[in-house]
PDB file of N, CA and C in Angstrom:
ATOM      1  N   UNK A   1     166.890 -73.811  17.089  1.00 48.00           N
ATOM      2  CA  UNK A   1     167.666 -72.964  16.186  1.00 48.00           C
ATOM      3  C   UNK A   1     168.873 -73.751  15.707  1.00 48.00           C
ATOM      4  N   UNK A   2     169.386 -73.558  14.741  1.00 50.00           N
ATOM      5  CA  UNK A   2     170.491 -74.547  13.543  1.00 50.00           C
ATOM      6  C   UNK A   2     172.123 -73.639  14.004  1.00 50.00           C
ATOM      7  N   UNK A   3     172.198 -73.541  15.245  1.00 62.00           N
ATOM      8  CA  UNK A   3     173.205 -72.188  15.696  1.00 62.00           C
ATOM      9  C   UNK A   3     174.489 -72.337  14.767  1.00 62.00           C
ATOM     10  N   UNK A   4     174.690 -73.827  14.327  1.00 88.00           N
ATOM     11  CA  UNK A   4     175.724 -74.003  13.041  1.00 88.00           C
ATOM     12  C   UNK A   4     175.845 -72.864  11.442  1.00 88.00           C
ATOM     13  N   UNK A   5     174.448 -72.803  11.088  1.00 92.00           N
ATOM     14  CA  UNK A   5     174.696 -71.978  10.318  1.00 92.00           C
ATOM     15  C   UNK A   5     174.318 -70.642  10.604  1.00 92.00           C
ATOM     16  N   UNK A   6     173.694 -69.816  11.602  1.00 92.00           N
ATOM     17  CA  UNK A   6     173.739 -68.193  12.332  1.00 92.00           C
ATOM     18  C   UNK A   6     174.888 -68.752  12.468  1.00 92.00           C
ATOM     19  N   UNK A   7     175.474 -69.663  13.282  1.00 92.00           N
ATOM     20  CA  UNK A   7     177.202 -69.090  13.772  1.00 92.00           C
ATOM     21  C   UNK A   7     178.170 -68.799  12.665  1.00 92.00           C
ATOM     22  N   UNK A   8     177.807 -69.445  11.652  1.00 94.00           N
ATOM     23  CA  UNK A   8     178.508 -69.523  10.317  1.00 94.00           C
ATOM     24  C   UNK A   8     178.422 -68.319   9.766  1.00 94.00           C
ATOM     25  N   UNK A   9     177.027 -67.909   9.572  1.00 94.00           N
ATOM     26  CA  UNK A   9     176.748 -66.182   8.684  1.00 94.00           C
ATOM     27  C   UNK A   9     177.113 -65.308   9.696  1.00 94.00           C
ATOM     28  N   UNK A  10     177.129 -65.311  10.801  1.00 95.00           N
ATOM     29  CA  UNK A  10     177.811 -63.980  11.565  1.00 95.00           C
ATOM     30  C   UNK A  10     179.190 -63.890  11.653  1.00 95.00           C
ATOM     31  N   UNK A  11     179.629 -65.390  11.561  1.00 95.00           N
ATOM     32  CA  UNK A  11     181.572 -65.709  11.560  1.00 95.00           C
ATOM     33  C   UNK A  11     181.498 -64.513   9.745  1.00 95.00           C
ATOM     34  N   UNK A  12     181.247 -65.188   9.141  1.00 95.00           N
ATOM     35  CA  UNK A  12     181.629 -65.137   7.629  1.00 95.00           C
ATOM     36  C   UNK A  12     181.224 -63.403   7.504  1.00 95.00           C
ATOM     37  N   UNK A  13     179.620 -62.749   7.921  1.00 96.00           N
ATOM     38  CA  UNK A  13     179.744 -61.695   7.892  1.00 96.00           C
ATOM     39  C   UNK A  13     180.209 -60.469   8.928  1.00 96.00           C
ATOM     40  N   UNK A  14     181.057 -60.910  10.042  1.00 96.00           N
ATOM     41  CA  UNK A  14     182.033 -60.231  11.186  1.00 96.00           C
ATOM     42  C   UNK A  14     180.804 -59.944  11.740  1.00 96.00           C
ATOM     43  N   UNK A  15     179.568 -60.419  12.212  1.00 96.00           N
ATOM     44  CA  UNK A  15     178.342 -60.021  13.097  1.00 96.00           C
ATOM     45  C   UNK A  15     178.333 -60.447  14.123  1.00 96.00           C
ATOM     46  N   UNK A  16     177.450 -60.160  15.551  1.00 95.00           N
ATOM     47  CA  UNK A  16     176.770 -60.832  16.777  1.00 95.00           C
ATOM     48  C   UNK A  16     175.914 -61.197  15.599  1.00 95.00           C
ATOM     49  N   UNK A  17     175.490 -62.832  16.148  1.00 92.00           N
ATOM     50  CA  UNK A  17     174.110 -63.434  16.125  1.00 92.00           C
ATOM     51  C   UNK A  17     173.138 -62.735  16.089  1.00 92.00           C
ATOM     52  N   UNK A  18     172.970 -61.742  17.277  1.00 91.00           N
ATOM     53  CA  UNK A  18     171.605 -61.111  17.129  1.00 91.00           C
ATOM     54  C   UNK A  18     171.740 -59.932  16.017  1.00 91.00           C
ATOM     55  N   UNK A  19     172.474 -59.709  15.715  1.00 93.00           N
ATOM     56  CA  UNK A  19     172.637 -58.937  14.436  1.00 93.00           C
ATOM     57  C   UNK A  19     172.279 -59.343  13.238  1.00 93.00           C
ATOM     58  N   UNK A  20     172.121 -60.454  12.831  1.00 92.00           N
ATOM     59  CA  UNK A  20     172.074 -61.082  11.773  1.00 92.00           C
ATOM     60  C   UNK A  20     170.102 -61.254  11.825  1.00 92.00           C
ATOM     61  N   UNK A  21     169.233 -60.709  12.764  1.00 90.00           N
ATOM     62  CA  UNK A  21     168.180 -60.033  12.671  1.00 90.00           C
ATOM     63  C   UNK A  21     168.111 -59.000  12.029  1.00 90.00           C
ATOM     64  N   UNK A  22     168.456 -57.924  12.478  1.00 86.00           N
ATOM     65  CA  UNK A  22     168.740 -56.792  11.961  1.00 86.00           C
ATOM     66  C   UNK A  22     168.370 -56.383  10.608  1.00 86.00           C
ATOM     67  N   UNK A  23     167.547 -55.676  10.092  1.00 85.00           N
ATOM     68  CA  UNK A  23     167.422 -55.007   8.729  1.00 85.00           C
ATOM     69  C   UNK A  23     168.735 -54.742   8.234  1.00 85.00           C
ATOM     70  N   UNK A  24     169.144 -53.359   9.262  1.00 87.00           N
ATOM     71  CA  UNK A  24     169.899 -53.136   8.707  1.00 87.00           C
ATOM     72  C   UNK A  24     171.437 -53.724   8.546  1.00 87.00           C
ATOM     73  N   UNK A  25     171.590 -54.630   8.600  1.00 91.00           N
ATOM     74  CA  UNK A  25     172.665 -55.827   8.590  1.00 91.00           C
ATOM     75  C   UNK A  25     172.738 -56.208   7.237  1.00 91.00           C
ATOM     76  N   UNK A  26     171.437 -55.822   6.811  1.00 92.00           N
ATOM     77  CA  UNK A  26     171.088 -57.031   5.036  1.00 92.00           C
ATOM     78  C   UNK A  26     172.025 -56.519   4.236  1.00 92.00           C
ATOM     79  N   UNK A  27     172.634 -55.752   4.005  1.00 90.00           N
ATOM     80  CA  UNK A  27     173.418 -55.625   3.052  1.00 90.00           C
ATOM     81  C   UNK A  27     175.133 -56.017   3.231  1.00 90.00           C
ATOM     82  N   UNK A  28     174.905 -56.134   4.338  1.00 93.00           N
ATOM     83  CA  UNK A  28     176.431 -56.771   4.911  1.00 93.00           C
ATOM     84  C   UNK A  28     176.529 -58.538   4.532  1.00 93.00           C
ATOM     85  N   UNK A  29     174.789 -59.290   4.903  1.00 95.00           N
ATOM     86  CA  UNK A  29     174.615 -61.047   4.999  1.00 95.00           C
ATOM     87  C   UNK A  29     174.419 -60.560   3.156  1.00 95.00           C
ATOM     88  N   UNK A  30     174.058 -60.243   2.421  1.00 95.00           N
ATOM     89  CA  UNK A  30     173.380 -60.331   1.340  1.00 95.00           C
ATOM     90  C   UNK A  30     174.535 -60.979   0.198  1.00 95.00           C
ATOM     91  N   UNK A  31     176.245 -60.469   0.239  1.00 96.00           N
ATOM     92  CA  UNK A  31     176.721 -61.180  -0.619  1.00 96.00           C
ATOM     93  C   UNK A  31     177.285 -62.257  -0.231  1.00 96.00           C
ATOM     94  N   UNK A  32     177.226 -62.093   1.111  1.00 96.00           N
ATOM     95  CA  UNK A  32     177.800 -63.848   1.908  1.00 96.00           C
ATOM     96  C   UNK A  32     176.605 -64.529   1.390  1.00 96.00           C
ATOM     97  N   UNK A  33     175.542 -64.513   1.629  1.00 96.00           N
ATOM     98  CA  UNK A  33     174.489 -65.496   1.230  1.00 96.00           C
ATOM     99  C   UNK A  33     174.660 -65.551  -0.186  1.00 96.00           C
ATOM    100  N   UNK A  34     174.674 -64.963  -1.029  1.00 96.00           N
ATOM    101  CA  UNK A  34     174.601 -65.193  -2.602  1.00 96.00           C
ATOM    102  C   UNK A  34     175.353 -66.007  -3.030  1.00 96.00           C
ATOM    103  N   UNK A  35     176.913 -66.076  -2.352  1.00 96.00           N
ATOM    104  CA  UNK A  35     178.078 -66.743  -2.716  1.00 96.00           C
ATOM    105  C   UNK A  35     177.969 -68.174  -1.930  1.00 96.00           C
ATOM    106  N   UNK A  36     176.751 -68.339  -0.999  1.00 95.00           N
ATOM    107  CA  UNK A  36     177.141 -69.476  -0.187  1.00 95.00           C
ATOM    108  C   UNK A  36     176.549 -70.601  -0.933  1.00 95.00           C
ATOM    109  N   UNK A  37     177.009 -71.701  -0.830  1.00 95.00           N
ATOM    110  CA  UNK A  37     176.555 -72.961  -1.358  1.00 95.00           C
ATOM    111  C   UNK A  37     175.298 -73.135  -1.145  1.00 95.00           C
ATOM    112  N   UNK A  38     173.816 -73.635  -1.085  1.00 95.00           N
ATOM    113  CA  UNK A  38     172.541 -74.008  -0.607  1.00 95.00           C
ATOM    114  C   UNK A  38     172.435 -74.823  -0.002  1.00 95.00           C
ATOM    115  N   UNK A  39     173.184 -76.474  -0.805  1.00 95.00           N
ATOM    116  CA  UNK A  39     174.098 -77.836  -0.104  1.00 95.00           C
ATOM    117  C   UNK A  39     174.765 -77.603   1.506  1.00 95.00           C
ATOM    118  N   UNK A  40     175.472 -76.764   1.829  1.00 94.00           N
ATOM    119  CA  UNK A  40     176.348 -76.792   2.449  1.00 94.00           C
ATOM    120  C   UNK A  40     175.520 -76.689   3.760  1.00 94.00           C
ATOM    121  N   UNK A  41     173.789 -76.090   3.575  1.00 95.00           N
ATOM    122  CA  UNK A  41     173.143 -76.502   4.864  1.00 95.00           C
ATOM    123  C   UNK A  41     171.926 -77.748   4.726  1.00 95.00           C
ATOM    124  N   UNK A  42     171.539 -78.404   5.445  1.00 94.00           N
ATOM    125  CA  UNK A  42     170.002 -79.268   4.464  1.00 94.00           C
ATOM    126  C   UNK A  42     169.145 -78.600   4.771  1.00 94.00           C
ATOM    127  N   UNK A  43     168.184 -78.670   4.277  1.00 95.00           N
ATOM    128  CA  UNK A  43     166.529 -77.659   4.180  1.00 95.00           C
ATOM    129  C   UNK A  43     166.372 -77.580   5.669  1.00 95.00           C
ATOM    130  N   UNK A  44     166.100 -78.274   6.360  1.00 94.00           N
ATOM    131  CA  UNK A  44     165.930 -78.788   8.122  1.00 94.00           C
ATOM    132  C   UNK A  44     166.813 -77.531   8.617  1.00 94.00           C
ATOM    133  N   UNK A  45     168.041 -77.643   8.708  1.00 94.00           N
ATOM    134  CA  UNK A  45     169.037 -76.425   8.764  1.00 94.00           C
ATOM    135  C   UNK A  45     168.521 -75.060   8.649  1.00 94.00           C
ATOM    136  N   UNK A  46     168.703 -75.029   7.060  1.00 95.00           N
ATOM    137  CA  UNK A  46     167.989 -73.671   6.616  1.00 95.00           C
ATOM    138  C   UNK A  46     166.405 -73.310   7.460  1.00 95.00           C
ATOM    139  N   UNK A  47     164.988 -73.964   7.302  1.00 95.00           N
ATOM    140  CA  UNK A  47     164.118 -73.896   7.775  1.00 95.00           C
ATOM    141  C   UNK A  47     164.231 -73.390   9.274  1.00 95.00           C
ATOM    142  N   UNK A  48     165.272 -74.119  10.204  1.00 93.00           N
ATOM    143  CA  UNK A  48     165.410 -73.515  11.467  1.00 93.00           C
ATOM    144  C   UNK A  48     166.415 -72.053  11.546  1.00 93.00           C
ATOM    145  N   UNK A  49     166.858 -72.471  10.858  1.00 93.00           N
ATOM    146  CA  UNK A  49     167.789 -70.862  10.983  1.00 93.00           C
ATOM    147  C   UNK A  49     166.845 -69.720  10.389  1.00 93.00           C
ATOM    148  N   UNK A  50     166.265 -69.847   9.457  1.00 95.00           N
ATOM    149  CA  UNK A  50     165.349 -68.573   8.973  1.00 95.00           C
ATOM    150  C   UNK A  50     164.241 -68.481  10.034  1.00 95.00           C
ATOM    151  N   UNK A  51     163.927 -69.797  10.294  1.00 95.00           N
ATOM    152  CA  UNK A  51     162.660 -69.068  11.532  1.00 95.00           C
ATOM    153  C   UNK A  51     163.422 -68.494  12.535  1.00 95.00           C
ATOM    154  N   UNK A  52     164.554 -68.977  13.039  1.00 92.00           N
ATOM    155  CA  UNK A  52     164.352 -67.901  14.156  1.00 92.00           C
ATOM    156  C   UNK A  52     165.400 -66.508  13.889  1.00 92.00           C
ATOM    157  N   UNK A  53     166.202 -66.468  12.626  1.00 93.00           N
ATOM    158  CA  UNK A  53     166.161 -65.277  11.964  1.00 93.00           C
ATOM    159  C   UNK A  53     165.027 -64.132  11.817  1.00 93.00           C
ATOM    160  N   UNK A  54     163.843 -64.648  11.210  1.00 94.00           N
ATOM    161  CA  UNK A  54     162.498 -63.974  10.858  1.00 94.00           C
ATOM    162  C   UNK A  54     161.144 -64.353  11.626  1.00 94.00           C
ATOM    163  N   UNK A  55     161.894 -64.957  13.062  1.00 94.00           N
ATOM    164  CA  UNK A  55     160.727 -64.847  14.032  1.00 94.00           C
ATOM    165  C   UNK A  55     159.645 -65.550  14.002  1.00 94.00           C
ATOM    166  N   UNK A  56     159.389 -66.129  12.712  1.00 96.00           N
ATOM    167  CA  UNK A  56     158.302 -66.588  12.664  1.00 96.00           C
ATOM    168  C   UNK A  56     158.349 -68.304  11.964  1.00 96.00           C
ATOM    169  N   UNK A  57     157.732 -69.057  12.478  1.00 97.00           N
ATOM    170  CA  UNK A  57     157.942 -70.748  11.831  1.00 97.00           C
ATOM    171  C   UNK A  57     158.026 -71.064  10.011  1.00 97.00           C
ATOM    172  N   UNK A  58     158.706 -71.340   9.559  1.00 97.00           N
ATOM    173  CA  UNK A  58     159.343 -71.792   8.117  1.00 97.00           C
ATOM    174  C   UNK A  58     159.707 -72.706   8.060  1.00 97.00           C
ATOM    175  N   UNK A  59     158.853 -73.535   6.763  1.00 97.00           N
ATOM    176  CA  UNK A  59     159.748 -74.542   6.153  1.00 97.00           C
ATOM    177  C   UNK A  59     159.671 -74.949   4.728  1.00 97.00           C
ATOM    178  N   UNK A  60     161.546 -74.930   4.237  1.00 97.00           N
ATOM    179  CA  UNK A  60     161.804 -75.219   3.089  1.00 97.00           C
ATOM    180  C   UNK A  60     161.837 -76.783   2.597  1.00 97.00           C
ATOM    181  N   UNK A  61     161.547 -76.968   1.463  1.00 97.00           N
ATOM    182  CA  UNK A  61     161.740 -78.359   0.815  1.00 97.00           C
ATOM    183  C   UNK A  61     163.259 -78.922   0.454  1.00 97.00           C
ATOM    184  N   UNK A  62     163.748 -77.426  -0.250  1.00 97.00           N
ATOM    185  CA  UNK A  62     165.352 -77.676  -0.503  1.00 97.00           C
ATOM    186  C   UNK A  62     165.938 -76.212   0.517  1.00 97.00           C
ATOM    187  N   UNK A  63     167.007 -76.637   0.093  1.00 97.00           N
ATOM    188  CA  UNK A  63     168.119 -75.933   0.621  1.00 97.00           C
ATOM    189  C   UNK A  63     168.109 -74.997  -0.518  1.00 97.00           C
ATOM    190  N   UNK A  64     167.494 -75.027  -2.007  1.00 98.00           N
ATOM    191  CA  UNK A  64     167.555 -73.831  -2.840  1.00 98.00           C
ATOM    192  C   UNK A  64     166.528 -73.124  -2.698  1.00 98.00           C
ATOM    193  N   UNK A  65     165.392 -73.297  -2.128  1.00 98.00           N
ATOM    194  CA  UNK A  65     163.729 -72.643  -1.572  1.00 98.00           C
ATOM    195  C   UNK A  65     164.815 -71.553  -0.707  1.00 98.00           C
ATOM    196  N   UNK A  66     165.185 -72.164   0.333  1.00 97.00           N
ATOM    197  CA  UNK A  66     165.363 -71.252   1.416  1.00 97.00           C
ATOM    198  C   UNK A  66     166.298 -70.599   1.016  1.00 97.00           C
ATOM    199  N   UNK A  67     167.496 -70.725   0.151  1.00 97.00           N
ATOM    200  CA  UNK A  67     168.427 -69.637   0.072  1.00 97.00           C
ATOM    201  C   UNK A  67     167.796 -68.396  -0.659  1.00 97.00           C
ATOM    202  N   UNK A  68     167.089 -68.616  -1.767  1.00 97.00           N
ATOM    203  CA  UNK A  68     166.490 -68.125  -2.584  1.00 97.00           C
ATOM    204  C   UNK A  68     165.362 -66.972  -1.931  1.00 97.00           C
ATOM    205  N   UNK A  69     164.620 -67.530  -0.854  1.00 97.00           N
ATOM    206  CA  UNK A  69     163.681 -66.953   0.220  1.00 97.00           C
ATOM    207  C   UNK A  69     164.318 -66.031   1.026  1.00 97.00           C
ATOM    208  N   UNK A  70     166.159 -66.287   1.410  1.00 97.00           N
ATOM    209  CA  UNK A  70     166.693 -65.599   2.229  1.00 97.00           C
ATOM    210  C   UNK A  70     166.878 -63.995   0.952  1.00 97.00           C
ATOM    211  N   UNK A  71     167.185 -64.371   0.041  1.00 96.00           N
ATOM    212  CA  UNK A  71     168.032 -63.457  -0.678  1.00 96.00           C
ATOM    213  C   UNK A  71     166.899 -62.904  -0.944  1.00 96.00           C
ATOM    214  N   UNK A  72     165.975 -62.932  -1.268  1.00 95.00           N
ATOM    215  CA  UNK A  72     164.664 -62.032  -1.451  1.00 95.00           C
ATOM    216  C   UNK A  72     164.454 -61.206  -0.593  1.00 95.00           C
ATOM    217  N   UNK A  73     164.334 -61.885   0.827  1.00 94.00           N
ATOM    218  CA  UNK A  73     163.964 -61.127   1.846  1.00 94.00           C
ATOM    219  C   UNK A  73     165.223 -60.012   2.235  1.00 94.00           C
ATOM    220  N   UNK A  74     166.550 -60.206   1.949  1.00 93.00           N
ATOM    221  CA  UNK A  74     167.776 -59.507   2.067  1.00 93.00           C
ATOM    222  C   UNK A  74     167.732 -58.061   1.103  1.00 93.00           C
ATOM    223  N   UNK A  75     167.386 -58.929  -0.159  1.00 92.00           N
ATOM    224  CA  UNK A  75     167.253 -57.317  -1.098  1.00 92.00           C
ATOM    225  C   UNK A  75     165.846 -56.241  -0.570  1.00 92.00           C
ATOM    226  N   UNK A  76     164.669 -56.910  -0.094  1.00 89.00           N
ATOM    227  CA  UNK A  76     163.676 -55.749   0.235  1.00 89.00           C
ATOM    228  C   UNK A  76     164.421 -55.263   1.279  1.00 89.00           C
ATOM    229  N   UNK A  77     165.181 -56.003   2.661  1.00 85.00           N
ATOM    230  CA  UNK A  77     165.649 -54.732   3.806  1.00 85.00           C
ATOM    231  C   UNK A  77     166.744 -53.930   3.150  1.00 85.00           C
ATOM    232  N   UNK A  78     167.299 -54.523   2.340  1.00 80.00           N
ATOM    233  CA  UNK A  78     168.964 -53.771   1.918  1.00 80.00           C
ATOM    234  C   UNK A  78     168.038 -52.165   0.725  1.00 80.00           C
ATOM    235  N   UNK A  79     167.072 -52.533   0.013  1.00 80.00           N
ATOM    236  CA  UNK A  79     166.452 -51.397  -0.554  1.00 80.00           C
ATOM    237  C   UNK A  79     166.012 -50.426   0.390  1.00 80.00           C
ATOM    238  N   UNK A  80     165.208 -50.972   1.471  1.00 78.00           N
ATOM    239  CA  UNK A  80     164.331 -50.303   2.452  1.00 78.00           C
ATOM    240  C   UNK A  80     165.435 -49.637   3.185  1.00 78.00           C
ATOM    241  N   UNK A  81     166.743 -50.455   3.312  1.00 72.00           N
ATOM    242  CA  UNK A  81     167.670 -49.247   4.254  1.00 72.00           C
ATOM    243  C   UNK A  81     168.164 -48.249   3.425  1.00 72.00           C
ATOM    244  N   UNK A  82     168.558 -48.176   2.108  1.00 71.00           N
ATOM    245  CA  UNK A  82     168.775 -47.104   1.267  1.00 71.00           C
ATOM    246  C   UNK A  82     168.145 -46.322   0.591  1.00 71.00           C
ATOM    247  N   UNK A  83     166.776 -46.643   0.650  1.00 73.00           N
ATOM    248  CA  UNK A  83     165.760 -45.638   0.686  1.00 73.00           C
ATOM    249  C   UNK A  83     165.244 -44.885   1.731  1.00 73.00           C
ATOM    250  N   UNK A  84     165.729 -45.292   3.172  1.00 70.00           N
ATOM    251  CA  UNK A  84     166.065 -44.111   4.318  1.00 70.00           C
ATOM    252  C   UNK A  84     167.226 -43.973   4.769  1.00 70.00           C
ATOM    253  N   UNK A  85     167.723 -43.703   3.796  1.00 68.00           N
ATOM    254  CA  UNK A  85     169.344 -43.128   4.018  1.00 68.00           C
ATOM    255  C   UNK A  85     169.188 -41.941   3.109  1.00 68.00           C
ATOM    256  N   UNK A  86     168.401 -42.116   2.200  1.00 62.00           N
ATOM    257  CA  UNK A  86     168.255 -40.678   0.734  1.00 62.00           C
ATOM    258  C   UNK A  86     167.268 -39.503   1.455  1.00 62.00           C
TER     259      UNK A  86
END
């Protein structure tokens, strides 16, 4: 695991680590991630932090694959939590 950048998105979005699993968290990581640089992790980075974010093995080419992959996956939980909130 890349604990540099989870330690980074839970610093930046006031989370536990294991929170930054969490569905319902996505709308809290969703504008920290939008605003974050792609650069600022390398693909290697990103690739390990999303797998063990999403449990399952990933790997990006750039650092813009994976941000891009994160923010996708952020808007379906951040919809899915406000469509059981209605």
């Amino acid at each position: 695991m890349s604990e540099k950048m989870v330690e980074y998105l839970a610093e930046a979005c006031n989370l536990y680590i294991s929170d930054i699993r969490l569905s319902k968290s996505s709308a809290t990581i969703l504008p920290v991630v939008s605003r974050l640089n792609p650069n600022l992790f390398s693909s290697e980075d990103w690739s390990t932090s999303l797998s063990y974010i999403f449990m399952k093995s990933l790997h990006f080419d750039t650092p813009e694959d994976a941000k891009n992959y994160y923010i996708e996956r952020l808007m379906k939980f951040a919809d899915a939590e406000a469509e059981n909130e209605e």
